[in-house]
Short mmCIF file of C-alpha atoms and ligand atoms in Angstrom, two decimals:
data_model
loop_
_atom_site.label_atom_id
_atom_site.label_comp_id
_atom_site.label_asym_id
_atom_site.label_seq_id
_atom_site.Cartn_x
_atom_site.Cartn_y
_atom_site.Cartn_z
CA UNK A 1 71.30 72.37 -61.11
CA UNK A 2 74.86 72.32 -59.76
CA UNK A 3 75.04 75.21 -57.34
CA UNK A 4 72.18 76.74 -55.33
CA UNK A 5 72.62 79.88 -53.25
CA UNK A 6 70.13 80.63 -50.45
CA UNK A 7 69.46 84.07 -48.99
CA UNK A 8 68.13 84.51 -45.46
CA UNK A 9 67.99 87.63 -43.34
CA UNK A 10 65.22 87.74 -40.76
CA UNK A 11 63.88 85.40 -38.11
CA UNK A 12 61.04 83.79 -40.09
CA UNK A 13 63.41 83.10 -43.01
CA UNK A 14 65.53 80.81 -40.85
CA UNK A 15 62.58 78.59 -39.97
CA UNK A 16 61.61 78.31 -43.65
CA UNK A 17 65.10 77.73 -45.05
CA UNK A 18 66.14 74.98 -42.62
CA UNK A 19 64.13 72.12 -44.20
CA UNK A 20 65.04 73.18 -47.76
CA UNK A 21 68.75 73.34 -46.94
CA UNK A 22 68.56 69.91 -45.33
CA UNK A 23 66.71 68.28 -48.22
CA UNK A 24 69.05 69.73 -50.84
CA UNK A 25 72.11 68.70 -48.83
CA UNK A 26 70.80 65.11 -48.76
CA UNK A 27 70.72 65.18 -52.57
CA UNK A 28 74.38 66.16 -52.73
CA UNK A 29 73.87 69.45 -54.58
CA UNK A 30 76.39 72.22 -53.83
CA UNK A 31 74.91 75.00 -51.69
CA UNK A 32 75.97 78.44 -50.48
CA UNK A 33 74.20 80.22 -47.64
CA UNK A 34 74.13 84.02 -47.43
CA UNK A 35 72.83 85.81 -44.30
CA UNK A 36 72.06 89.45 -45.02
CA UNK A 37 72.31 90.40 -41.33
CA UNK A 38 68.86 92.07 -41.35
CA UNK A 39 68.31 90.40 -37.97
CA UNK A 40 71.53 90.27 -35.98
CA UNK A 41 70.69 89.96 -32.25
CA UNK A 42 71.75 86.63 -30.81
CA UNK A 43 68.17 85.70 -29.91
CA UNK A 44 66.74 86.88 -33.26
CA UNK A 45 69.34 85.01 -35.32
CA UNK A 46 72.13 82.78 -33.88
CA UNK A 47 69.87 80.72 -31.60
CA UNK A 48 67.71 79.86 -34.61
CA UNK A 49 70.70 78.60 -36.56
CA UNK A 50 71.68 76.35 -33.65
CA UNK A 51 68.23 74.96 -32.87
CA UNK A 52 67.21 74.43 -36.50
CA UNK A 53 70.66 72.97 -37.30
CA UNK A 54 71.32 75.43 -40.10
CA UNK A 55 74.98 75.48 -41.17
CA UNK A 56 77.05 78.60 -40.52
CA UNK A 57 76.42 81.10 -43.32
CA UNK A 58 79.19 81.18 -45.94
CA UNK A 59 78.74 84.94 -46.18
CA UNK A 60 77.23 87.49 -43.78
CA UNK A 61 76.44 90.84 -45.40
CA UNK A 62 76.04 92.45 -41.92
CA UNK A 63 73.59 94.99 -43.19
CA UNK A 64 71.83 95.60 -39.85
CA UNK A 65 68.89 97.95 -39.27
CA UNK A 66 67.83 101.03 -41.18
CA UNK A 67 64.96 102.49 -43.17
CA UNK A 68 63.38 100.23 -45.79
CA UNK A 69 65.20 101.99 -48.63
CA UNK A 70 68.52 101.93 -46.80
CA UNK A 71 68.24 98.29 -45.78
CA UNK A 72 67.05 97.08 -49.20
CA UNK A 73 69.62 99.12 -51.12
CA UNK A 74 72.48 98.13 -48.85
CA UNK A 75 71.61 94.42 -49.17
CA UNK A 76 71.49 94.83 -52.98
CA UNK A 77 74.85 96.58 -53.10
CA UNK A 78 76.59 93.97 -50.96
CA UNK A 79 74.78 90.95 -52.41
CA UNK A 80 75.59 91.79 -56.04
CA UNK A 81 79.31 91.26 -55.40
CA UNK A 82 78.58 87.87 -53.80
CA UNK A 83 76.55 86.65 -56.78
CA UNK A 84 79.20 87.81 -59.24
CA UNK A 85 81.89 86.02 -57.27
CA UNK A 86 80.05 82.78 -56.38
CA UNK A 87 78.20 82.35 -59.71
CA UNK A 88 75.23 80.24 -58.51
CA UNK A 89 72.89 78.55 -61.02
CA UNK A 90 69.88 79.56 -58.95
CA UNK A 91 69.20 81.75 -55.91
CA UNK A 92 66.47 80.73 -53.46
CA UNK A 93 64.73 83.47 -51.46
CA UNK A 94 62.20 83.01 -48.65
CA UNK A 95 59.04 84.76 -47.48
CA UNK A 96 58.43 88.49 -47.73
CA UNK A 97 61.09 90.42 -45.84
CA UNK A 98 63.32 93.16 -47.22
CA UNK A 99 66.17 90.66 -47.72
CA UNK A 100 63.89 88.60 -50.00
CA UNK A 101 63.02 91.37 -52.43
CA UNK A 102 66.54 92.85 -52.40
CA UNK A 103 68.14 89.54 -53.41
CA UNK A 104 65.50 88.83 -56.07
CA UNK A 105 66.05 92.23 -57.66
CA UNK A 106 69.83 91.77 -57.79
CA UNK A 107 69.50 88.34 -59.43
CA UNK A 108 66.97 89.47 -62.01
CA UNK A 109 69.41 92.14 -63.24
CA UNK A 110 72.30 89.66 -63.34
CA UNK A 111 70.12 87.13 -65.21
CA UNK A 112 70.49 84.58 -62.43
CA UNK A 113 67.40 82.43 -61.87
CA UNK A 114 65.37 83.01 -58.71
CA UNK A 115 63.26 80.51 -56.78
CA UNK A 116 60.77 81.94 -54.26
CA UNK A 117 59.69 79.81 -51.32
CA UNK A 118 56.29 80.92 -49.93
CA UNK A 119 55.19 82.53 -53.17
CA UNK A 120 51.70 83.77 -54.01
CA UNK A 121 50.50 84.95 -50.60
CA UNK A 122 48.55 88.21 -50.78
CA UNK A 123 46.91 90.38 -48.12
CA UNK A 124 45.79 92.83 -50.86
CA UNK A 125 46.94 95.58 -48.49
CA UNK A 126 49.67 97.65 -50.09
CA UNK A 127 50.25 99.65 -46.91
CA UNK A 128 52.10 96.58 -45.59
CA UNK A 129 55.77 96.60 -46.61
CA UNK A 130 55.65 92.81 -46.85
CA UNK A 131 52.89 92.95 -49.49
CA UNK A 132 55.10 95.08 -51.73
CA UNK A 133 57.95 92.64 -51.15
CA UNK A 134 55.71 89.69 -52.09
CA UNK A 135 54.36 91.22 -55.30
CA UNK A 136 57.76 92.34 -56.55
CA UNK A 137 59.54 89.11 -55.59
CA UNK A 138 56.93 86.95 -57.31
CA UNK A 139 57.09 89.03 -60.49
CA UNK A 140 60.87 88.60 -60.59
CA UNK A 141 60.98 84.89 -59.73
CA UNK A 142 61.47 82.11 -62.26
CA UNK A 143 60.17 79.33 -60.09
CA UNK A 144 57.49 79.87 -57.46
CA UNK A 145 56.81 77.47 -54.58
CA UNK A 146 53.41 78.02 -52.95
CA UNK A 147 52.31 76.88 -49.47
CA UNK A 148 48.57 76.77 -50.25
CA UNK A 149 46.41 76.75 -53.36
CA UNK A 150 45.17 80.30 -52.87
CA UNK A 151 48.76 81.23 -53.67
CA UNK A 152 48.54 79.50 -57.07
CA UNK A 153 45.30 81.36 -57.84
CA UNK A 154 46.83 84.73 -56.92
CA UNK A 155 49.86 84.13 -59.12
CA UNK A 156 47.81 83.00 -62.12
CA UNK A 157 45.66 86.09 -61.68
CA UNK A 158 48.80 88.25 -61.84
CA UNK A 159 49.88 86.61 -65.08
CA UNK A 160 52.53 84.20 -63.82
CA UNK A 161 52.61 81.21 -66.16
CA UNK A 162 51.35 77.97 -64.70
CA UNK A 163 54.51 75.99 -65.45
CA UNK A 164 56.48 78.18 -63.04
CA UNK A 165 54.13 77.57 -60.12
CA UNK A 166 54.60 74.58 -57.82
CA UNK A 167 52.25 73.89 -54.95
CA UNK A 168 54.61 72.21 -52.47
CA UNK A 169 53.06 72.87 -49.05
CA UNK A 170 54.33 74.76 -46.05
CA UNK A 171 58.05 74.64 -45.19
CA UNK A 172 57.45 76.39 -41.85
CA UNK A 173 55.34 73.42 -40.82
CA UNK A 174 58.23 71.09 -41.80
CA UNK A 175 60.34 72.74 -39.09
CA UNK A 176 57.47 72.62 -36.62
CA UNK A 177 56.82 68.92 -37.15
CA UNK A 178 60.50 68.10 -36.74
CA UNK A 179 60.96 70.01 -33.48
CA UNK A 180 57.54 69.69 -31.82
CA UNK A 181 58.54 66.59 -29.80
CA UNK A 182 61.52 68.51 -28.38
CA UNK A 183 59.32 71.55 -27.68
CA UNK A 184 56.73 69.43 -25.91
CA UNK A 185 59.36 68.02 -23.59
CA UNK A 186 60.51 71.50 -22.45
CA UNK A 187 60.03 72.16 -18.73
CA UNK A 188 57.25 74.62 -17.85
CA UNK A 189 59.67 76.76 -15.79
CA UNK A 190 57.11 78.39 -13.55
CA UNK A 191 54.69 79.27 -16.35
CA UNK A 192 51.06 79.68 -15.33
CA UNK A 193 48.79 76.70 -15.99
CA UNK A 194 46.60 78.71 -18.41
CA UNK A 195 47.85 81.69 -20.33
CA UNK A 196 47.47 83.80 -23.46
CA UNK A 197 50.63 84.07 -25.56
CA UNK A 198 51.05 87.51 -27.14
CA UNK A 199 53.37 88.72 -29.92
CA UNK A 200 53.25 92.14 -31.55
CA UNK A 201 55.63 93.77 -33.99
CA UNK A 202 53.77 95.16 -37.03
CA UNK A 203 54.51 98.85 -37.53
CA UNK A 204 50.74 99.48 -37.85
CA UNK A 205 50.21 98.19 -34.30
CA UNK A 206 53.31 99.33 -32.44
CA UNK A 207 54.61 102.50 -34.10
CA UNK A 208 51.53 104.58 -33.32
CA UNK A 209 51.32 105.52 -29.61
CA UNK A 210 47.50 105.63 -29.46
CA UNK A 211 47.12 102.26 -31.14
CA UNK A 212 49.76 100.60 -28.97
CA UNK A 213 48.25 102.08 -25.79
CA UNK A 214 44.80 100.79 -26.79
CA UNK A 215 46.17 97.28 -27.38
CA UNK A 216 48.07 97.20 -24.09
CA UNK A 217 45.00 98.45 -22.18
CA UNK A 218 42.90 95.75 -23.78
CA UNK A 219 45.49 93.08 -22.86
CA UNK A 220 45.56 94.46 -19.31
CA UNK A 221 41.80 93.85 -19.14
CA UNK A 222 42.23 90.28 -20.41
CA UNK A 223 44.97 89.69 -17.80
CA UNK A 224 42.28 89.85 -15.07
CA UNK A 225 41.11 86.44 -16.32
CA UNK A 226 44.12 84.97 -18.09
CA UNK A 227 47.87 85.47 -17.56
CA UNK A 228 49.58 87.22 -20.45
CA UNK A 229 52.91 85.77 -21.58
CA UNK A 230 54.55 88.29 -23.91
CA UNK A 231 57.94 87.76 -25.61
CA UNK A 232 58.75 91.25 -26.91
CA UNK A 233 60.21 91.97 -30.36
CA UNK A 234 63.03 94.59 -30.26
CA UNK A 235 60.93 97.10 -32.25
CA UNK A 236 58.04 96.77 -29.77
CA UNK A 237 60.30 96.98 -26.72
CA UNK A 238 61.73 100.20 -28.10
CA UNK A 239 58.29 101.70 -28.69
CA UNK A 240 57.02 100.70 -25.21
CA UNK A 241 60.07 102.46 -23.74
CA UNK A 242 59.75 105.53 -26.04
CA UNK A 243 56.08 105.98 -25.16
CA UNK A 244 56.63 105.17 -21.44
CA UNK A 245 53.87 102.55 -21.38
CA UNK A 246 52.86 100.32 -18.50
CA UNK A 247 53.41 96.56 -18.87
CA UNK A 248 53.27 95.57 -15.16
CA UNK A 249 50.41 93.12 -15.70
CA UNK A 250 52.30 91.01 -18.27
CA UNK A 251 55.01 88.35 -18.04
CA UNK A 252 57.52 89.93 -20.42
CA UNK A 253 60.36 88.01 -22.05
CA UNK A 254 63.07 88.77 -24.56
CA UNK A 255 62.45 87.30 -28.04
CA UNK A 256 62.54 83.54 -27.58
CA UNK A 257 64.45 80.78 -29.28
CA UNK A 258 62.41 78.67 -31.71
CA UNK A 259 61.92 75.60 -29.53
CA UNK A 260 60.95 77.53 -26.39
CA UNK A 261 58.47 79.62 -28.37
CA UNK A 262 56.98 76.54 -30.00
CA UNK A 263 56.59 75.01 -26.56
CA UNK A 264 54.66 78.10 -25.43
CA UNK A 265 52.44 78.04 -28.53
CA UNK A 266 51.56 74.40 -28.05
CA UNK A 267 50.54 75.07 -24.41
CA UNK A 268 48.74 78.38 -24.82
CA UNK A 269 45.00 78.68 -24.23
CA UNK A 270 44.98 81.28 -26.98
CA UNK A 271 47.59 83.11 -29.06
CA UNK A 272 47.08 86.82 -29.73
CA UNK A 273 49.37 88.04 -32.50
CA UNK A 274 50.00 90.18 -35.55
CA UNK A 275 52.58 87.80 -37.02
CA UNK A 276 52.14 85.92 -40.30
CA UNK A 277 53.84 82.63 -39.51
CA UNK A 278 52.20 82.25 -36.11
CA UNK A 279 48.77 82.17 -37.78
CA UNK A 280 49.99 79.06 -39.61
CA UNK A 281 51.71 77.39 -36.67
CA UNK A 282 48.63 77.74 -34.42
CA UNK A 283 46.44 76.34 -37.20
CA UNK A 284 48.65 73.27 -37.42
CA UNK A 285 48.73 72.92 -33.62
CA UNK A 286 44.96 73.42 -33.29
CA UNK A 287 45.51 76.29 -30.85
CA UNK A 288 43.07 79.24 -31.11
CA UNK A 289 44.65 82.31 -32.70
CA UNK A 290 43.31 85.87 -32.63
CA UNK A 291 45.08 88.02 -35.20
CA UNK A 292 45.24 91.75 -34.60
CA UNK A 293 45.05 92.67 -38.25
CA UNK A 294 42.17 93.53 -40.57
CA UNK A 295 43.44 91.20 -43.31
CA UNK A 296 45.67 88.19 -43.79
CA UNK A 297 47.81 86.89 -46.64
CA UNK A 298 47.15 83.44 -45.19
CA UNK A 299 43.35 83.04 -45.63
CA UNK A 300 43.51 79.27 -45.26
CA UNK A 301 44.25 79.76 -41.55
CA UNK A 302 40.83 81.40 -41.26
CA UNK A 303 38.84 79.12 -43.59
CA UNK A 304 40.36 75.80 -42.48
CA UNK A 305 42.30 76.70 -39.35
CA UNK A 306 41.89 78.20 -35.91
CA UNK A 307 42.57 81.81 -36.86
CA UNK A 308 40.12 84.70 -36.37
CA UNK A 309 40.89 88.23 -37.56
CA UNK A 310 39.98 90.70 -34.83
CA UNK A 311 41.48 93.73 -36.57
CA UNK A 312 41.62 96.75 -34.30
CA UNK A 313 38.27 95.96 -32.68
CA UNK A 314 38.98 95.60 -28.95
CA UNK A 315 35.42 94.48 -28.20
CA UNK A 316 35.80 91.64 -30.68
CA UNK A 317 39.15 90.64 -29.18
CA UNK A 318 37.69 90.49 -25.67
CA UNK A 319 34.55 88.67 -26.86
CA UNK A 320 36.60 86.06 -28.76
CA UNK A 321 38.88 85.45 -25.75
CA UNK A 322 35.78 84.89 -23.61
CA UNK A 323 34.35 82.55 -26.23
CA UNK A 324 37.56 80.50 -26.25
CA UNK A 325 37.71 80.33 -22.44
CA UNK A 326 34.09 79.12 -22.51
CA UNK A 327 35.24 76.17 -24.62
CA UNK A 328 33.88 77.39 -27.97
CA UNK A 329 37.13 77.58 -29.94
CA UNK A 330 37.15 76.86 -33.69
CA UNK A 331 38.01 73.33 -34.75
CA UNK A 332 40.70 73.00 -37.37
CA UNK A 333 41.46 70.95 -40.45
CA UNK A 334 45.12 70.59 -41.44
CA UNK A 335 45.57 72.33 -44.82
CA UNK A 336 46.72 70.14 -47.74
CA UNK A 337 50.47 69.40 -47.87
CA UNK A 338 51.20 70.85 -44.45
CA UNK A 339 52.75 67.48 -43.74
CA UNK A 340 56.45 67.94 -43.05
CA UNK A 341 57.64 67.21 -46.61
CA UNK A 342 57.49 70.59 -48.36
CA UNK A 343 61.29 70.96 -48.26
CA UNK A 344 61.67 67.52 -49.86
CA UNK A 345 59.28 68.49 -52.68
CA UNK A 346 61.20 71.69 -53.34
CA UNK A 347 64.51 69.79 -53.43
CA UNK A 348 63.06 67.20 -55.84
CA UNK A 349 61.89 69.92 -58.22
CA UNK A 350 65.23 71.75 -58.09
CA UNK A 351 67.14 68.52 -58.64
CA UNK A 352 65.17 67.79 -61.78
CA UNK A 353 65.77 71.26 -63.25
C1 LIG B 401 60.97 92.00 -40.23
C2 LIG B 401 60.11 91.78 -41.47
C3 LIG B 401 58.76 91.24 -41.04
C4 LIG B 401 58.91 89.99 -40.19
C5 LIG B 401 59.79 90.32 -39.00
C6 LIG B 401 60.02 89.12 -38.11
C7 LIG B 401 60.52 93.35 -43.32
C8 LIG B 401 59.93 94.47 -44.10
N1 LIG B 401 59.87 93.02 -42.20
O1 LIG B 401 60.35 93.03 -39.46
O2 LIG B 401 58.01 90.89 -42.19
O3 LIG B 401 57.63 89.57 -39.73
O4 LIG B 401 61.06 90.78 -39.51
O5 LIG B 401 60.64 89.49 -36.92
O6 LIG B 401 61.52 92.80 -43.73
N2 LIG B 401 66.14 94.99 -34.34
C9 LIG B 401 66.99 94.63 -33.34
N3 LIG B 401 67.69 93.47 -33.48
C10 LIG B 401 67.56 92.66 -34.54
C11 LIG B 401 66.68 93.04 -35.57
C12 LIG B 401 65.97 94.20 -35.45
O7 LIG B 401 67.15 95.32 -32.35
O8 LIG B 401 68.21 91.60 -34.59
C13 LIG B 401 65.34 96.22 -34.21
C14 LIG B 401 65.93 97.41 -34.86
O9 LIG B 401 65.68 98.52 -34.05
C15 LIG B 401 65.14 97.54 -36.15
C16 LIG B 401 63.79 97.01 -35.74
O10 LIG B 401 64.06 96.00 -34.78
O11 LIG B 401 65.12 98.83 -36.62
C17 LIG B 401 63.01 96.41 -36.88
O12 LIG B 401 63.78 95.42 -37.58
P1 LIG B 401 63.57 95.17 -39.16
O13 LIG B 401 64.38 94.05 -39.61
O14 LIG B 401 63.69 96.45 -39.88
O15 LIG B 401 62.05 94.77 -39.27
P2 LIG B 401 61.14 93.83 -38.34
O16 LIG B 401 60.17 94.71 -37.65
O17 LIG B 401 61.94 92.88 -37.52
#
């Protein structure tokens, strides 16, 4: 393998790519980094590059926001020219965002090999855009790196041949382990002693006015007992403004840089979220996590970790918060290979190819 091209586009991609880029750089293999521009705000993108020490992208496709079809198609159109010009031996894609599937599709048509980091995760819920992205990307990939063994089982079940599947562990946890000491030394900056950390951005939770109102009312109830610290994703901020909803009871923040957010996670009494990656980070940290979804593509965070799915059941959410405040939180076991060396394993495999 002489030349590896990486594609990143959205916030969670940056956290996953950083350890892989570092490990491959240490092995002296030529790399090119392409940012699709799916996320473009300073605090959704640039700050992550700085804190995770990711090199400046060689190419930025500057695709920006749009409908799924527009965003995916526009990335494909612009990325095809880059692949033709740069001629990589292999393209590495990350996670399940639109940038991931768009790049994989371009490469498969150009007969360029694709490696997928975080392969095999399945929520079995095809109403989630990410599930479609996962299924398609995995079908198109030549080499599949899984974070947990349920991923291997899902891929085998879908007919992916065993020799393409590599259980390497969780690259997101590599980044966490590296930067946790820095995060833990962050000043508290007037934060309450005990708080719930909230993140929300799934279309199913925030795009529907009734659903969003119900969630915010439920959080308002919880705020009587526990302060709510809520860094707000741009999509969610827009919806709250569109629907004219009341957030007076919450400590609202703009989306946070990686280290500051990690610091909040490690200090939270409970994390209430609909994110994918945060289910994993809280499991590693041993912090209770209540996930406002009816399913998860990361079942190990429920079976081994601190995660509980509360779905759209507000009574369950309130009951679980009470349970946690009463000292009855789940205990966790660290899942296999969530040890800080997943990026190294991926680099070793690519080097041998
Ligand atoms: C995307 C991913 C999701 C991931 C999330 C992390 C897909 C299908 N979804 O969702 O899996 O969990 O990123 O954040 O790829 N916006 C800004 N500034 C930005 C980026 C977005 O203002 O830098 C706004 C725009 O109004 C945009 C909206 O946020 O329309 C949604 O952004 P988009 O990238 O389409 O999807 P996310 O909801 O961020």
